[in-house]
Tab-separated table of C-alpha atoms in Angstrom:
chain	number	residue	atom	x	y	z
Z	1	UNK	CA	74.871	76.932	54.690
Z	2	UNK	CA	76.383	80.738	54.534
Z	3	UNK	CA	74.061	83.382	53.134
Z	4	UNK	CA	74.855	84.436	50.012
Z	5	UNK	CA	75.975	88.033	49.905
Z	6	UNK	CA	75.035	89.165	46.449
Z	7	UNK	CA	71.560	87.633	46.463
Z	8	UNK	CA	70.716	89.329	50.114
Z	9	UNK	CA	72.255	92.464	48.990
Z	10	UNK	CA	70.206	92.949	45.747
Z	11	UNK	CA	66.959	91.228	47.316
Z	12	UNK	CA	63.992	92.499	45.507
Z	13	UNK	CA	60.816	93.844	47.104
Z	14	UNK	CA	57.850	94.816	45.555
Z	15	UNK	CA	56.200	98.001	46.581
Z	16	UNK	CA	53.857	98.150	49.275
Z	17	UNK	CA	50.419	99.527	48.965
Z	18	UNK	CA	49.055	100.198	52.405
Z	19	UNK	CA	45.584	102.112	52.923
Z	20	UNK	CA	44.881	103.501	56.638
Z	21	UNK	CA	42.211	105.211	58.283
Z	22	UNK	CA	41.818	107.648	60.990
Z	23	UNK	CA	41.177	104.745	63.412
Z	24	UNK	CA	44.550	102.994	62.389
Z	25	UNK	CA	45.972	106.313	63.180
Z	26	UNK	CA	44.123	106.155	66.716
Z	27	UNK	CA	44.702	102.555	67.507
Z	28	UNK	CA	48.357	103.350	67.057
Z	29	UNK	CA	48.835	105.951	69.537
Z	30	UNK	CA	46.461	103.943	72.151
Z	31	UNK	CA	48.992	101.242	71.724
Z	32	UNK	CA	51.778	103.675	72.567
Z	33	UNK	CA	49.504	104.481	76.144
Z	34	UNK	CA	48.455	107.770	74.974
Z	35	UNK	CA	44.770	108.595	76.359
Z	36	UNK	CA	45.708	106.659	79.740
Z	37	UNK	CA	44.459	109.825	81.580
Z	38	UNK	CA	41.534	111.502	79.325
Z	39	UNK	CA	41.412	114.858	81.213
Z	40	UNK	CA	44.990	115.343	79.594
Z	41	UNK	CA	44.432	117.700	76.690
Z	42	UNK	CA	47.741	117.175	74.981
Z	43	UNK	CA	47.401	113.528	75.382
Z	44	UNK	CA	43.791	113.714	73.502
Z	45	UNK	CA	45.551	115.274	70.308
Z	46	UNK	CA	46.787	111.963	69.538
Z	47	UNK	CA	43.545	109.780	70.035
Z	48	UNK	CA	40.408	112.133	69.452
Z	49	UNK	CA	39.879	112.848	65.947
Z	50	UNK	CA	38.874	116.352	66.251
Z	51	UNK	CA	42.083	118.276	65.629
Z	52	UNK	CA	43.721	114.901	65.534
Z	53	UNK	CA	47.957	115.015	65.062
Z	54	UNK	CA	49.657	112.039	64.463
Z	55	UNK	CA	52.648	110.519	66.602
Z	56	UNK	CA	55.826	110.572	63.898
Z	57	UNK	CA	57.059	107.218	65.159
Z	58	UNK	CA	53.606	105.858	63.120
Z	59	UNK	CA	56.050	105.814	60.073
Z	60	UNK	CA	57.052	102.055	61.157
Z	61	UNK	CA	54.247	100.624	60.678
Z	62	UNK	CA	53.566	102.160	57.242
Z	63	UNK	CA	53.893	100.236	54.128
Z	64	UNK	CA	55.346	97.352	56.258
Z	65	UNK	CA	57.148	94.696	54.357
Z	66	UNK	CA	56.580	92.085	56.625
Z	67	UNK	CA	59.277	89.722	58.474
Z	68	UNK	CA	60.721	88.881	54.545
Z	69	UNK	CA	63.741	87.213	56.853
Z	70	UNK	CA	61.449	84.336	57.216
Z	71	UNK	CA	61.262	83.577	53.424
Z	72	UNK	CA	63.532	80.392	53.326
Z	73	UNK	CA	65.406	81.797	49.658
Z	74	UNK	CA	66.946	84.294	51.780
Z	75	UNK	CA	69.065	81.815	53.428
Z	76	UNK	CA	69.192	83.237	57.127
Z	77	UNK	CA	68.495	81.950	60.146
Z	78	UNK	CA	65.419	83.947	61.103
Z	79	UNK	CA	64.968	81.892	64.677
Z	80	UNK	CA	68.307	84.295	65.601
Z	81	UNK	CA	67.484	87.468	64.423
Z	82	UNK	CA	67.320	90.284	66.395
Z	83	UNK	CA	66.112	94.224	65.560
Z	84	UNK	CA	69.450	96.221	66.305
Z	85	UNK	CA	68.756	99.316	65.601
Z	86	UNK	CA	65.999	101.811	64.089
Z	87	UNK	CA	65.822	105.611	62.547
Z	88	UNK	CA	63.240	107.806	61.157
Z	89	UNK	CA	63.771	110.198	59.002
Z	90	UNK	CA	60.677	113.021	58.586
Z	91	UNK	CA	60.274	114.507	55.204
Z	92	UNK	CA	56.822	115.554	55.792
Z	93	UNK	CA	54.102	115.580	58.712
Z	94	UNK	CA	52.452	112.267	58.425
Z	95	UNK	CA	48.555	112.038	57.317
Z	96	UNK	CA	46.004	111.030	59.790
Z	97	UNK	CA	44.615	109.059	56.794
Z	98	UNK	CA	45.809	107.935	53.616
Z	99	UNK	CA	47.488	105.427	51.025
Z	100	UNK	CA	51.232	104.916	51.006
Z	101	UNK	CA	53.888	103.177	48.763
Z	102	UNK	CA	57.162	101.585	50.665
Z	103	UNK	CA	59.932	100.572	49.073
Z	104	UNK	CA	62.738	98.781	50.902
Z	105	UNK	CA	66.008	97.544	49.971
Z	106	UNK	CA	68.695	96.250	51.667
Z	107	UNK	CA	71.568	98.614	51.790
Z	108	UNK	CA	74.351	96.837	53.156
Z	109	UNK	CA	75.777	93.349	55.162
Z	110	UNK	CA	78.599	93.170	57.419
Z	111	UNK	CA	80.134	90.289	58.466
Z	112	UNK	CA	80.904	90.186	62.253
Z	113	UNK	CA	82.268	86.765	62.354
Z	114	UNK	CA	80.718	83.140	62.929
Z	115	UNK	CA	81.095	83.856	66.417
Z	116	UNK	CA	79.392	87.271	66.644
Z	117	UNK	CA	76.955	86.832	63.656
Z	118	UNK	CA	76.089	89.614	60.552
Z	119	UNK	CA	74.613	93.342	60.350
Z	120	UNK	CA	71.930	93.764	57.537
Z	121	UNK	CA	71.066	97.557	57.176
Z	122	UNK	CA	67.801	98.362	55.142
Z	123	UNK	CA	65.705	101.134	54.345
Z	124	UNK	CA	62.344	102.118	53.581
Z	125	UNK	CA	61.001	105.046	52.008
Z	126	UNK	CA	57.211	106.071	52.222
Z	127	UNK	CA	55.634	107.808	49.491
Z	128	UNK	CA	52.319	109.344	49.361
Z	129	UNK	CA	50.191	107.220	46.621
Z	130	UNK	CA	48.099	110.636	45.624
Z	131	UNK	CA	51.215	113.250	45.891
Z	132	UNK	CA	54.156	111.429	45.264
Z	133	UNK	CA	55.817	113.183	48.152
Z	134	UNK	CA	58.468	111.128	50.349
Z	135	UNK	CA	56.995	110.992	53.905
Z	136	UNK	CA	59.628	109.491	55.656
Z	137	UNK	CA	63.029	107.266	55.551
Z	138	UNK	CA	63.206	104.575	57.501
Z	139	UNK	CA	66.287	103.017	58.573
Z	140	UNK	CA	66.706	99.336	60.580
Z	141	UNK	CA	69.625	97.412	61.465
Z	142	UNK	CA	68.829	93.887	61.741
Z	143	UNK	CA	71.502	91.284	63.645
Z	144	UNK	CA	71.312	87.972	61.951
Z	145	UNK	CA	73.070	85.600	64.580
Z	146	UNK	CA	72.857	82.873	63.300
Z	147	UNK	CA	74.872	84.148	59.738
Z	148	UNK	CA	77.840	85.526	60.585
Z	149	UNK	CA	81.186	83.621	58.618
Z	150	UNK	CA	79.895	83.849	55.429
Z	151	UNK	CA	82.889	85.158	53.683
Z	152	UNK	CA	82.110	89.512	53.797
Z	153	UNK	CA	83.369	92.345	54.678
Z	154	UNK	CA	83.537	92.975	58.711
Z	155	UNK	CA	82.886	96.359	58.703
Z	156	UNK	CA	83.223	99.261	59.425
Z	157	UNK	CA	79.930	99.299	60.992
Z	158	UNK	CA	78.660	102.654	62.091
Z	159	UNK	CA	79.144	104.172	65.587
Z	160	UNK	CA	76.882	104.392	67.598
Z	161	UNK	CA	75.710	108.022	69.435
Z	162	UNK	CA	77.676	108.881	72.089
Z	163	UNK	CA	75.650	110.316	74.736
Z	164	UNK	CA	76.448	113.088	76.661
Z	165	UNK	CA	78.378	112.198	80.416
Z	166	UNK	CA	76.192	114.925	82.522
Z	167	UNK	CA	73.256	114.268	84.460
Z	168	UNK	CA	70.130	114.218	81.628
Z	169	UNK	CA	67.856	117.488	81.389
Z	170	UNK	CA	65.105	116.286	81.682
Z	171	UNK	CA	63.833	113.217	82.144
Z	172	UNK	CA	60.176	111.841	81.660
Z	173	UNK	CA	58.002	108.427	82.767
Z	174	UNK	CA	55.443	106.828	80.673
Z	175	UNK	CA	53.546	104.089	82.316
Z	176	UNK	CA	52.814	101.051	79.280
Z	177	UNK	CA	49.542	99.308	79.855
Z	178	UNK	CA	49.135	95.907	81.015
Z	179	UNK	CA	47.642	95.056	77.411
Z	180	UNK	CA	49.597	97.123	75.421
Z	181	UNK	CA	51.172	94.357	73.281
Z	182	UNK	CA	47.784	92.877	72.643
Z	183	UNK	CA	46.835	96.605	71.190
Z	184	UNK	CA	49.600	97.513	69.513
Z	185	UNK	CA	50.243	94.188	67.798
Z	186	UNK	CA	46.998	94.829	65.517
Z	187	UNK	CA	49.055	97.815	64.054
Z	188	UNK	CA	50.499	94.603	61.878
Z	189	UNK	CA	52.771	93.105	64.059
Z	190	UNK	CA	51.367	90.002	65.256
Z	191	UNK	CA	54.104	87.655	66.352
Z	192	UNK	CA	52.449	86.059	69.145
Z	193	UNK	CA	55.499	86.174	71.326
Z	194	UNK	CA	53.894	89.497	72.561
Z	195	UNK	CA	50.337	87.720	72.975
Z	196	UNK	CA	50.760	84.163	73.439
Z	197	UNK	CA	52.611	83.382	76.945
Z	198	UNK	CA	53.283	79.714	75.664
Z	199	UNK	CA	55.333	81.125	72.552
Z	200	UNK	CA	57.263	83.806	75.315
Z	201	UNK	CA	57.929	80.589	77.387
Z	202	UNK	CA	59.095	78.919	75.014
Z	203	UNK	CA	61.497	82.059	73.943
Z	204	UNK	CA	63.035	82.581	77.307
Z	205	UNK	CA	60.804	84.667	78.479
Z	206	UNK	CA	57.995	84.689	81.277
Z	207	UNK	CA	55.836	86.198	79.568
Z	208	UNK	CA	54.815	88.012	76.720
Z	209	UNK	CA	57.575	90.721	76.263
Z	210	UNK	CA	56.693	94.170	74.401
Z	211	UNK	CA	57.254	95.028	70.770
Z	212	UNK	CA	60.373	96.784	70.472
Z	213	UNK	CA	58.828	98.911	68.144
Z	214	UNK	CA	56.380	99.841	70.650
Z	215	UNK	CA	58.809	100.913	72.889
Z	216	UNK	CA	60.337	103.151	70.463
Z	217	UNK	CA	57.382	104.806	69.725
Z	218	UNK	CA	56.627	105.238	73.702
Z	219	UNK	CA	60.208	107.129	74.049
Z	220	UNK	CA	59.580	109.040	70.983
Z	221	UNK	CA	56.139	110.370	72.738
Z	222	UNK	CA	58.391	111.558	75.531
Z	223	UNK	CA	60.847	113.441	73.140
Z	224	UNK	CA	58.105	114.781	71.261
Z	225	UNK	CA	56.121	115.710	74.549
Z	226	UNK	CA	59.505	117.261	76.340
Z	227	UNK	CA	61.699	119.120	73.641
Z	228	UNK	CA	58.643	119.546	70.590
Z	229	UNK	CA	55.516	120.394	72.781
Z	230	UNK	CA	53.643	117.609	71.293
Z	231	UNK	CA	53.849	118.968	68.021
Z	232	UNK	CA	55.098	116.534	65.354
Z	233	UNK	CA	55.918	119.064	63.036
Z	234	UNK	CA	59.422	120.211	64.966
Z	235	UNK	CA	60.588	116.355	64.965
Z	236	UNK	CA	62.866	115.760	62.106
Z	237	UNK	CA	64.735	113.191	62.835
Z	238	UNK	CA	64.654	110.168	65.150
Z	239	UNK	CA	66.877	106.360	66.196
Z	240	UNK	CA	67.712	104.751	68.557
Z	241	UNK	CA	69.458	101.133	69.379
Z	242	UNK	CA	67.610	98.067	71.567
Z	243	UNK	CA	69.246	96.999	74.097
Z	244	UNK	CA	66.646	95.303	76.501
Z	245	UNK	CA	63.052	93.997	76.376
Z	246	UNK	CA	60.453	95.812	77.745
Z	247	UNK	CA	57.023	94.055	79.632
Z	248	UNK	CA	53.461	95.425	79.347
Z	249	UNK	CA	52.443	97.395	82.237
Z	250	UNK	CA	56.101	98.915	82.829
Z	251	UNK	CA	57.277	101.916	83.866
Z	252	UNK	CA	59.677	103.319	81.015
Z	253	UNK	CA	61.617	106.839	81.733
Z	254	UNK	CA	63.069	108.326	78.953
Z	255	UNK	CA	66.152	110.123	80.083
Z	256	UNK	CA	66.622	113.278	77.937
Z	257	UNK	CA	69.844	115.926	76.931
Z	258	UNK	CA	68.838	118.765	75.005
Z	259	UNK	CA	71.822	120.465	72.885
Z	260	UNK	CA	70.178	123.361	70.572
Z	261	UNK	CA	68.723	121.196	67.830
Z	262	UNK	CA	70.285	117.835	68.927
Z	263	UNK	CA	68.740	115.929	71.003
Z	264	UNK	CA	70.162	112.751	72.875
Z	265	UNK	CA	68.282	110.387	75.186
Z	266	UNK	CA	67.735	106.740	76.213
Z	267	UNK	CA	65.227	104.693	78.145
Z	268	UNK	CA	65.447	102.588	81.118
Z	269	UNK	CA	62.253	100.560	82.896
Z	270	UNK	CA	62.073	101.483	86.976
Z	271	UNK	CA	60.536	98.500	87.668
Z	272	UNK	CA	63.683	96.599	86.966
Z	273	UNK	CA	66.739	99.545	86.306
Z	274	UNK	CA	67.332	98.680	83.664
Z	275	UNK	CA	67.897	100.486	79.994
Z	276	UNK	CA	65.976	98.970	77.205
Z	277	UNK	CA	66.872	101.607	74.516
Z	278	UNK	CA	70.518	103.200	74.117
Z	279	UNK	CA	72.241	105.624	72.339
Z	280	UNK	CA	69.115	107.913	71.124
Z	281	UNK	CA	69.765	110.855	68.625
Z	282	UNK	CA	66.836	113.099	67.467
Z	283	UNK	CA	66.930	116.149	65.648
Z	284	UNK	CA	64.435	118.952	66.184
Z	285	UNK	CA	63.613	121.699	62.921
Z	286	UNK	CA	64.314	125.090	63.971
């Protein structure tokens, strides 16, 4: 049965309350590998609590709504969705600690066709309970499939960032752990297709495949390490589009261009040569 536009469109989600601690804040960035040598100074930043700064690409897993695909009134296949694309937008350094709001709504559906599925763009804003201030925006293109025919409009669907045709500027590799899917997935994700190798069998895969998520936040380390010297505070802006899955224990080498404040990049896995993430854009505050 085709989704139903209006009732996807205008879905309503209720506010998320989410409390972290300093350890959430740590347990994130161990996911993400940092720490994997603890002589390395800048690398200790992110998991050692005195003087601790927190990795920007955290604002995912803030005031989460969960996968609301799977709720059966929304009509879509959730078995054949797939995360497209996903930005973050900095308002604010994030807080080792804290409690956030996030509020998400669905901001548009395209219609690709019953052959080529449907685009669902959302977005999430994070609000500090105590301030009020807006952390972050959070942007995420979702591709449902399974749902494309259902009667909407086919676009236009935004472009994608074009990156630049010269050799990169710099480029930077970040080993994952052999476990990192097992650590990061208690940052709330905990679809065991990154735990369970029956579940990755059964999915195609042969084994237990990383979060993407986790592999965004492992190529935003290397922007942040090579164009913001590890400080969070220069990183305003940050997305990026999947393109492959990534395995625990891979090699992943961010390949970077640095123009003034823009910022383009991908990431490829040596291992296999192959590029898991496409068509980066970051922008860096002056």
């Amino acid at each position: 049965m085709p989704i139903d536009y209006a009732k996807l469109k205008n879905w309503s989600f209720p506010d998320v309350e989410h409390r972290y601690e300093l350890r959430d804040t740590i347990l994130y960035a161990l996911g993400l590998g940092c720490g994997s040598d603890p002589t390395d100074e800048e690398e200790l930043r992110f998991v050692y609590e005195d003087g601790i700064r927190v990795l920007p690409s955290m604002a995912v897993v803030l005031g989460y709504p969960g996968f609301w695909l799977k709720n059966p009134q929304t009509g879509v296949d959730w078995k054949k969705v797939l995360h497209g694309e996903q930005g973050v937008i900095l308002h604010k350094p994030l807080p080792a600690s804290g409690t956030v709001i996030g509020r998400t709504r669905v901001t548009e559906i395209i219609d690709k066709g019953a052959e080529k599925g449907a685009l669902l763009f959302s977005e999430r804003e994070v609000i500090d309970k105590q301030s009020g201030d807006r952390l972050c925006t959070l942007t995420s293109t979702t591709v449902l499939r399974g749902d494309g025919g259902f009667g909407g409009a086919s676009g236009p669907a935004p472009e994608p960032h074009r990156l630049p045709e010269r050799q990169p500027d710099i480029s930077l590799d970040l080993p994952t752990l052999p476990q990192a899917g097992l650590i990061y997935r208690l940052s709330g994700d905990d679809n065991p297709l990154h735990a369970d190798p029956a579940v990755a069998i059964a999915a195609g895969f042969p084994r237990p495949i990383l979060h993407g998520l986790c592999t965004f936040g492992v190529a935003g380390r290397a922007v942040l390490r090579a164009c913001c010297y590890n400080d969070q505070r220069r990183l305003e802006s940050f997305r990026v589009r999947f393109s492959a899955p990534v395995f625990p224990g891979e090699t992943i080498r961010t390949e970077i261009w640095r123009d003034g404040k823009t910022v383009s990049f991908r990431a490829r896995v040596l291992e296999r040569d192959i590029v898991v993430l496409n068509n980066g854009y970051a922008t860096l505050a002056g």
